[in-house]
mmCIF file of C-alpha atoms in Angstrom:
data_model
loop_
_atom_site.group_PDB
_atom_site.id
_atom_site.type_symbol
_atom_site.label_atom_id
_atom_site.label_comp_id
_atom_site.label_asym_id
_atom_site.label_seq_id
_atom_site.Cartn_x
_atom_site.Cartn_y
_atom_site.Cartn_z
ATOM 1 C CA UNK A 1342 -40.069 -48.444 -16.269
ATOM 2 C CA UNK A 1343 -37.503 -45.663 -15.876
ATOM 3 C CA UNK A 1344 -36.388 -46.206 -19.473
ATOM 4 C CA UNK A 1345 -39.984 -45.762 -20.703
ATOM 5 C CA UNK A 1346 -40.393 -42.520 -18.715
ATOM 6 C CA UNK A 1347 -37.091 -41.214 -20.035
ATOM 7 C CA UNK A 1348 -38.097 -42.149 -23.577
ATOM 8 C CA UNK A 1349 -41.490 -40.471 -23.138
ATOM 9 C CA UNK A 1350 -39.826 -37.336 -21.742
ATOM 10 C CA UNK A 1351 -37.361 -37.236 -24.641
ATOM 11 C CA UNK A 1352 -40.209 -37.684 -27.125
ATOM 12 C CA UNK A 1353 -42.215 -34.873 -25.515
ATOM 13 C CA UNK A 1354 -39.158 -32.609 -25.572
ATOM 14 C CA UNK A 1355 -38.531 -33.412 -29.227
ATOM 15 C CA UNK A 1356 -42.194 -32.755 -30.078
ATOM 16 C CA UNK A 1357 -42.128 -29.411 -28.246
ATOM 17 C CA UNK A 1358 -38.936 -28.432 -30.075
ATOM 18 C CA UNK A 1359 -40.420 -29.428 -33.419
ATOM 19 C CA UNK A 1360 -43.607 -27.466 -32.764
ATOM 20 C CA UNK A 1361 -41.721 -24.378 -31.643
ATOM 21 C CA UNK A 1362 -39.668 -24.479 -34.831
ATOM 22 C CA UNK A 1363 -42.922 -24.183 -36.809
ATOM 23 C CA UNK A 1364 -44.273 -21.311 -34.743
ATOM 24 C CA UNK A 1365 -43.953 -17.816 -36.185
ATOM 25 C CA UNK A 1366 -41.211 -15.822 -34.581
ATOM 26 C CA UNK A 1367 -42.083 -12.534 -32.977
ATOM 27 C CA UNK A 1368 -40.464 -9.481 -34.421
ATOM 28 C CA UNK A 1369 -37.949 -7.995 -32.045
ATOM 29 C CA UNK A 1370 -39.266 -5.191 -29.896
ATOM 30 C CA UNK A 1371 -37.123 -2.223 -29.066
ATOM 31 C CA UNK A 1372 -35.585 -2.411 -25.642
ATOM 32 C CA UNK A 1373 -36.209 0.460 -23.260
ATOM 33 C CA UNK A 1374 -33.493 3.026 -22.822
ATOM 34 C CA UNK A 1375 -32.204 4.049 -19.412
ATOM 35 C CA UNK A 1376 -35.142 6.486 -19.310
ATOM 36 C CA UNK A 1377 -37.626 3.620 -19.580
ATOM 37 C CA UNK A 1378 -38.873 4.438 -23.086
ATOM 38 C CA UNK A 1379 -38.194 2.286 -26.115
ATOM 39 C CA UNK A 1380 -38.508 5.209 -28.533
ATOM 40 C CA UNK A 1381 -38.918 8.937 -28.809
ATOM 41 C CA UNK A 1382 -42.544 8.375 -29.865
ATOM 42 C CA UNK A 1383 -43.210 6.391 -26.679
ATOM 43 C CA UNK A 1384 -41.657 9.155 -24.556
ATOM 44 C CA UNK A 1385 -43.757 11.843 -26.244
ATOM 45 C CA UNK A 1386 -46.933 9.762 -25.854
ATOM 46 C CA UNK A 1387 -46.271 9.451 -22.117
ATOM 47 C CA UNK A 1388 -45.476 13.175 -21.810
ATOM 48 C CA UNK A 1389 -48.656 14.096 -23.679
ATOM 49 C CA UNK A 1390 -50.745 11.785 -21.506
ATOM 50 C CA UNK A 1391 -49.333 13.463 -18.381
ATOM 51 C CA UNK A 1392 -50.105 16.962 -19.650
ATOM 52 C CA UNK A 1393 -53.635 15.991 -20.729
ATOM 53 C CA UNK A 1394 -54.222 14.507 -17.265
ATOM 54 C CA UNK A 1395 -52.953 17.758 -15.735
ATOM 55 C CA UNK A 1396 -55.413 19.865 -17.769
ATOM 56 C CA UNK A 1397 -58.220 17.483 -16.769
ATOM 57 C CA UNK A 1398 -57.166 17.707 -13.107
ATOM 58 C CA UNK A 1399 -57.202 21.516 -13.248
ATOM 59 C CA UNK A 1400 -60.666 21.403 -14.815
ATOM 60 C CA UNK A 1401 -61.834 19.262 -11.880
ATOM 61 C CA UNK A 1402 -60.548 21.634 -9.176
ATOM 62 C CA UNK A 1403 -63.131 22.970 -6.750
ATOM 63 C CA UNK A 1404 -61.449 25.895 -4.995
ATOM 64 C CA UNK A 1405 -63.609 25.354 -1.906
ATOM 65 C CA UNK A 1406 -62.282 21.781 -1.533
ATOM 66 C CA UNK A 1407 -58.476 21.474 -1.218
ATOM 67 C CA UNK A 1408 -58.738 17.698 -1.635
ATOM 68 C CA UNK A 1409 -59.448 18.379 -5.338
ATOM 69 C CA UNK A 1410 -56.003 19.995 -5.632
ATOM 70 C CA UNK A 1411 -54.188 16.710 -4.979
ATOM 71 C CA UNK A 1412 -54.443 15.314 -8.541
ATOM 72 C CA UNK A 1413 -52.845 18.540 -9.824
ATOM 73 C CA UNK A 1414 -50.031 18.261 -7.295
ATOM 74 C CA UNK A 1415 -49.491 14.589 -8.177
ATOM 75 C CA UNK A 1416 -48.689 15.523 -11.793
ATOM 76 C CA UNK A 1417 -46.214 18.298 -10.973
ATOM 77 C CA UNK A 1418 -42.794 18.532 -9.387
ATOM 78 C CA UNK A 1419 -40.253 21.191 -8.396
ATOM 79 C CA UNK A 1420 -41.062 24.791 -9.328
ATOM 80 C CA UNK A 1421 -44.302 23.850 -11.090
ATOM 81 C CA UNK A 1422 -45.552 22.041 -7.987
ATOM 82 C CA UNK A 1423 -44.554 24.970 -5.753
ATOM 83 C CA UNK A 1424 -46.351 27.428 -8.036
ATOM 84 C CA UNK A 1425 -49.511 25.300 -8.129
ATOM 85 C CA UNK A 1426 -49.529 24.985 -4.339
ATOM 86 C CA UNK A 1427 -49.133 28.747 -3.868
ATOM 87 C CA UNK A 1428 -51.775 29.643 -6.443
ATOM 88 C CA UNK A 1429 -54.434 27.125 -5.448
ATOM 89 C CA UNK A 1430 -53.893 27.772 -1.726
ATOM 90 C CA UNK A 1431 -54.223 31.545 -2.264
ATOM 91 C CA UNK A 1432 -57.386 31.121 -4.351
ATOM 92 C CA UNK A 1433 -58.838 28.905 -1.631
ATOM 93 C CA UNK A 1434 -57.866 31.343 1.137
ATOM 94 C CA UNK A 1435 -59.416 34.236 -0.821
ATOM 95 C CA UNK A 1436 -62.650 32.224 -1.190
ATOM 96 C CA UNK A 1437 -62.534 32.458 -4.976
ATOM 97 C CA UNK A 1438 -64.583 30.251 -7.287
ATOM 98 C CA UNK A 1439 -63.769 28.994 -10.747
ATOM 99 C CA UNK A 1440 -66.201 28.193 -13.535
ATOM 100 C CA UNK A 1441 -65.665 26.823 -17.030
ATOM 101 C CA UNK A 1442 -63.134 24.475 -18.534
ATOM 102 C CA UNK A 1443 -59.785 24.832 -20.274
ATOM 103 C CA UNK A 1444 -59.466 23.008 -23.594
ATOM 104 C CA UNK A 1445 -56.318 21.905 -25.365
ATOM 105 C CA UNK A 1446 -56.454 23.035 -28.971
ATOM 106 C CA UNK A 1447 -52.869 22.143 -29.933
ATOM 107 C CA UNK A 1448 -50.343 19.802 -28.354
ATOM 108 C CA UNK A 1449 -47.129 19.012 -30.228
ATOM 109 C CA UNK A 1450 -43.764 17.522 -29.304
ATOM 110 C CA UNK A 1451 -40.844 19.958 -29.180
ATOM 111 C CA UNK A 1452 -37.895 17.872 -28.019
ATOM 112 C CA UNK A 1453 -36.895 14.848 -25.967
ATOM 113 C CA UNK A 1454 -33.568 14.346 -24.237
ATOM 114 C CA UNK A 1455 -33.162 10.671 -23.315
ATOM 115 C CA UNK A 1456 -29.977 11.519 -21.406
ATOM 116 C CA UNK A 1457 -31.853 13.671 -18.900
ATOM 117 C CA UNK A 1458 -35.340 12.169 -19.236
ATOM 118 C CA UNK A 1459 -36.720 15.602 -20.094
ATOM 119 C CA UNK A 1460 -39.408 16.306 -22.705
ATOM 120 C CA UNK A 1461 -40.946 19.549 -23.887
ATOM 121 C CA UNK A 1462 -44.329 20.073 -25.524
ATOM 122 C CA UNK A 1463 -45.851 23.072 -27.288
ATOM 123 C CA UNK A 1464 -49.418 23.664 -26.228
ATOM 124 C CA UNK A 1465 -52.288 25.991 -27.014
ATOM 125 C CA UNK A 1466 -54.929 26.141 -24.288
ATOM 126 C CA UNK A 1467 -58.298 27.791 -24.837
ATOM 127 C CA UNK A 1468 -59.240 29.449 -21.520
ATOM 128 C CA UNK A 1469 -61.990 31.651 -22.956
ATOM 129 C CA UNK A 1470 -64.676 29.839 -20.943
ATOM 130 C CA UNK A 1471 -62.761 29.941 -17.637
ATOM 131 C CA UNK A 1472 -63.625 32.621 -15.117
ATOM 132 C CA UNK A 1473 -62.421 33.097 -11.551
ATOM 133 C CA UNK A 1474 -64.682 35.153 -9.279
ATOM 134 C CA UNK A 1475 -64.347 36.729 -5.855
ATOM 135 C CA UNK A 1476 -66.928 36.148 -3.082
ATOM 136 C CA UNK A 1477 -69.016 39.066 -4.431
ATOM 137 C CA UNK A 1478 -69.205 37.384 -7.843
ATOM 138 C CA UNK A 1479 -66.838 39.811 -9.592
ATOM 139 C CA UNK A 1480 -64.339 38.349 -12.052
ATOM 140 C CA UNK A 1481 -60.687 38.572 -11.005
ATOM 141 C CA UNK A 1482 -59.449 37.554 -14.467
ATOM 142 C CA UNK A 1483 -57.432 40.303 -16.132
ATOM 143 C CA UNK A 1484 -59.295 41.867 -19.043
ATOM 144 C CA UNK A 1485 -56.184 41.535 -21.218
ATOM 145 C CA UNK A 1486 -55.868 37.777 -20.664
ATOM 146 C CA UNK A 1487 -55.754 36.122 -24.091
ATOM 147 C CA UNK A 1488 -58.523 33.608 -24.816
ATOM 148 C CA UNK A 1489 -55.914 31.093 -26.002
ATOM 149 C CA UNK A 1490 -52.640 30.737 -24.140
ATOM 150 C CA UNK A 1491 -49.450 29.531 -25.766
ATOM 151 C CA UNK A 1492 -47.610 27.285 -23.299
ATOM 152 C CA UNK A 1493 -44.259 25.488 -23.317
ATOM 153 C CA UNK A 1494 -44.615 22.453 -21.055
ATOM 154 C CA UNK A 1495 -41.436 20.911 -19.632
ATOM 155 C CA UNK A 1496 -41.696 17.452 -18.125
ATOM 156 C CA UNK A 1497 -39.150 15.331 -16.290
ATOM 157 C CA UNK A 1498 -39.349 11.572 -15.999
ATOM 158 C CA UNK A 1499 -39.461 10.646 -12.324
ATOM 159 C CA UNK A 1500 -37.122 7.660 -12.199
ATOM 160 C CA UNK A 1501 -38.456 6.452 -8.848
ATOM 161 C CA UNK A 1502 -42.039 6.276 -10.134
ATOM 162 C CA UNK A 1503 -41.329 5.727 -13.825
ATOM 163 C CA UNK A 1504 -43.612 8.515 -15.011
ATOM 164 C CA UNK A 1505 -43.431 12.100 -16.166
ATOM 165 C CA UNK A 1506 -44.007 15.076 -13.885
ATOM 166 C CA UNK A 1507 -44.526 18.631 -15.121
ATOM 167 C CA UNK A 1508 -41.647 20.777 -13.889
ATOM 168 C CA UNK A 1509 -42.316 24.037 -15.760
ATOM 169 C CA UNK A 1510 -45.149 25.800 -17.589
ATOM 170 C CA UNK A 1511 -43.927 28.835 -19.488
ATOM 171 C CA UNK A 1512 -45.344 31.180 -22.080
ATOM 172 C CA UNK A 1513 -43.917 30.639 -25.540
ATOM 173 C CA UNK A 1514 -43.602 32.271 -28.938
ATOM 174 C CA UNK A 1515 -43.309 30.657 -32.336
ATOM 175 C CA UNK A 1516 -44.788 27.581 -33.866
ATOM 176 C CA UNK A 1517 -47.239 26.108 -33.569
ATOM 177 C CA UNK A 1518 -49.190 29.328 -33.549
ATOM 178 C CA UNK A 1519 -52.171 29.553 -31.280
#
């Protein structure tokens, strides 16, 4: 009886081996680097997704409800997070309101440093429809504010969470032109 079971097990093993030899082999996939991304393209896709989520989160802010600030804070870190907290808290304290939506018109990769986990993106953001008003309904937006802002976005991969956080938003010159 034991011999039959052993023979059956050997036959099943041989059949499985024969079938696996006929199966198509999967092409090798790149292995992730120490930053968690298998390629520069994958890193830029993740960075772009983070920045798009940030713009969406800003568009969803209701200055009368600080709970709506949390998604913005969750996508930022360091100086960018500090700046967002100061700005949104001040707007809330001043009882300002915001209307309209920002729209990304250009978003392009600039550079990626796998050694540091840092990526930079060039962005053009149309803010022409965004207005911030005081309690009397008067706009507090500077008259000289350009309708389209040219922004250099710097993101850092948060190793503990495995995702990008925006660490700096700076004005930029050069290409791509806005």
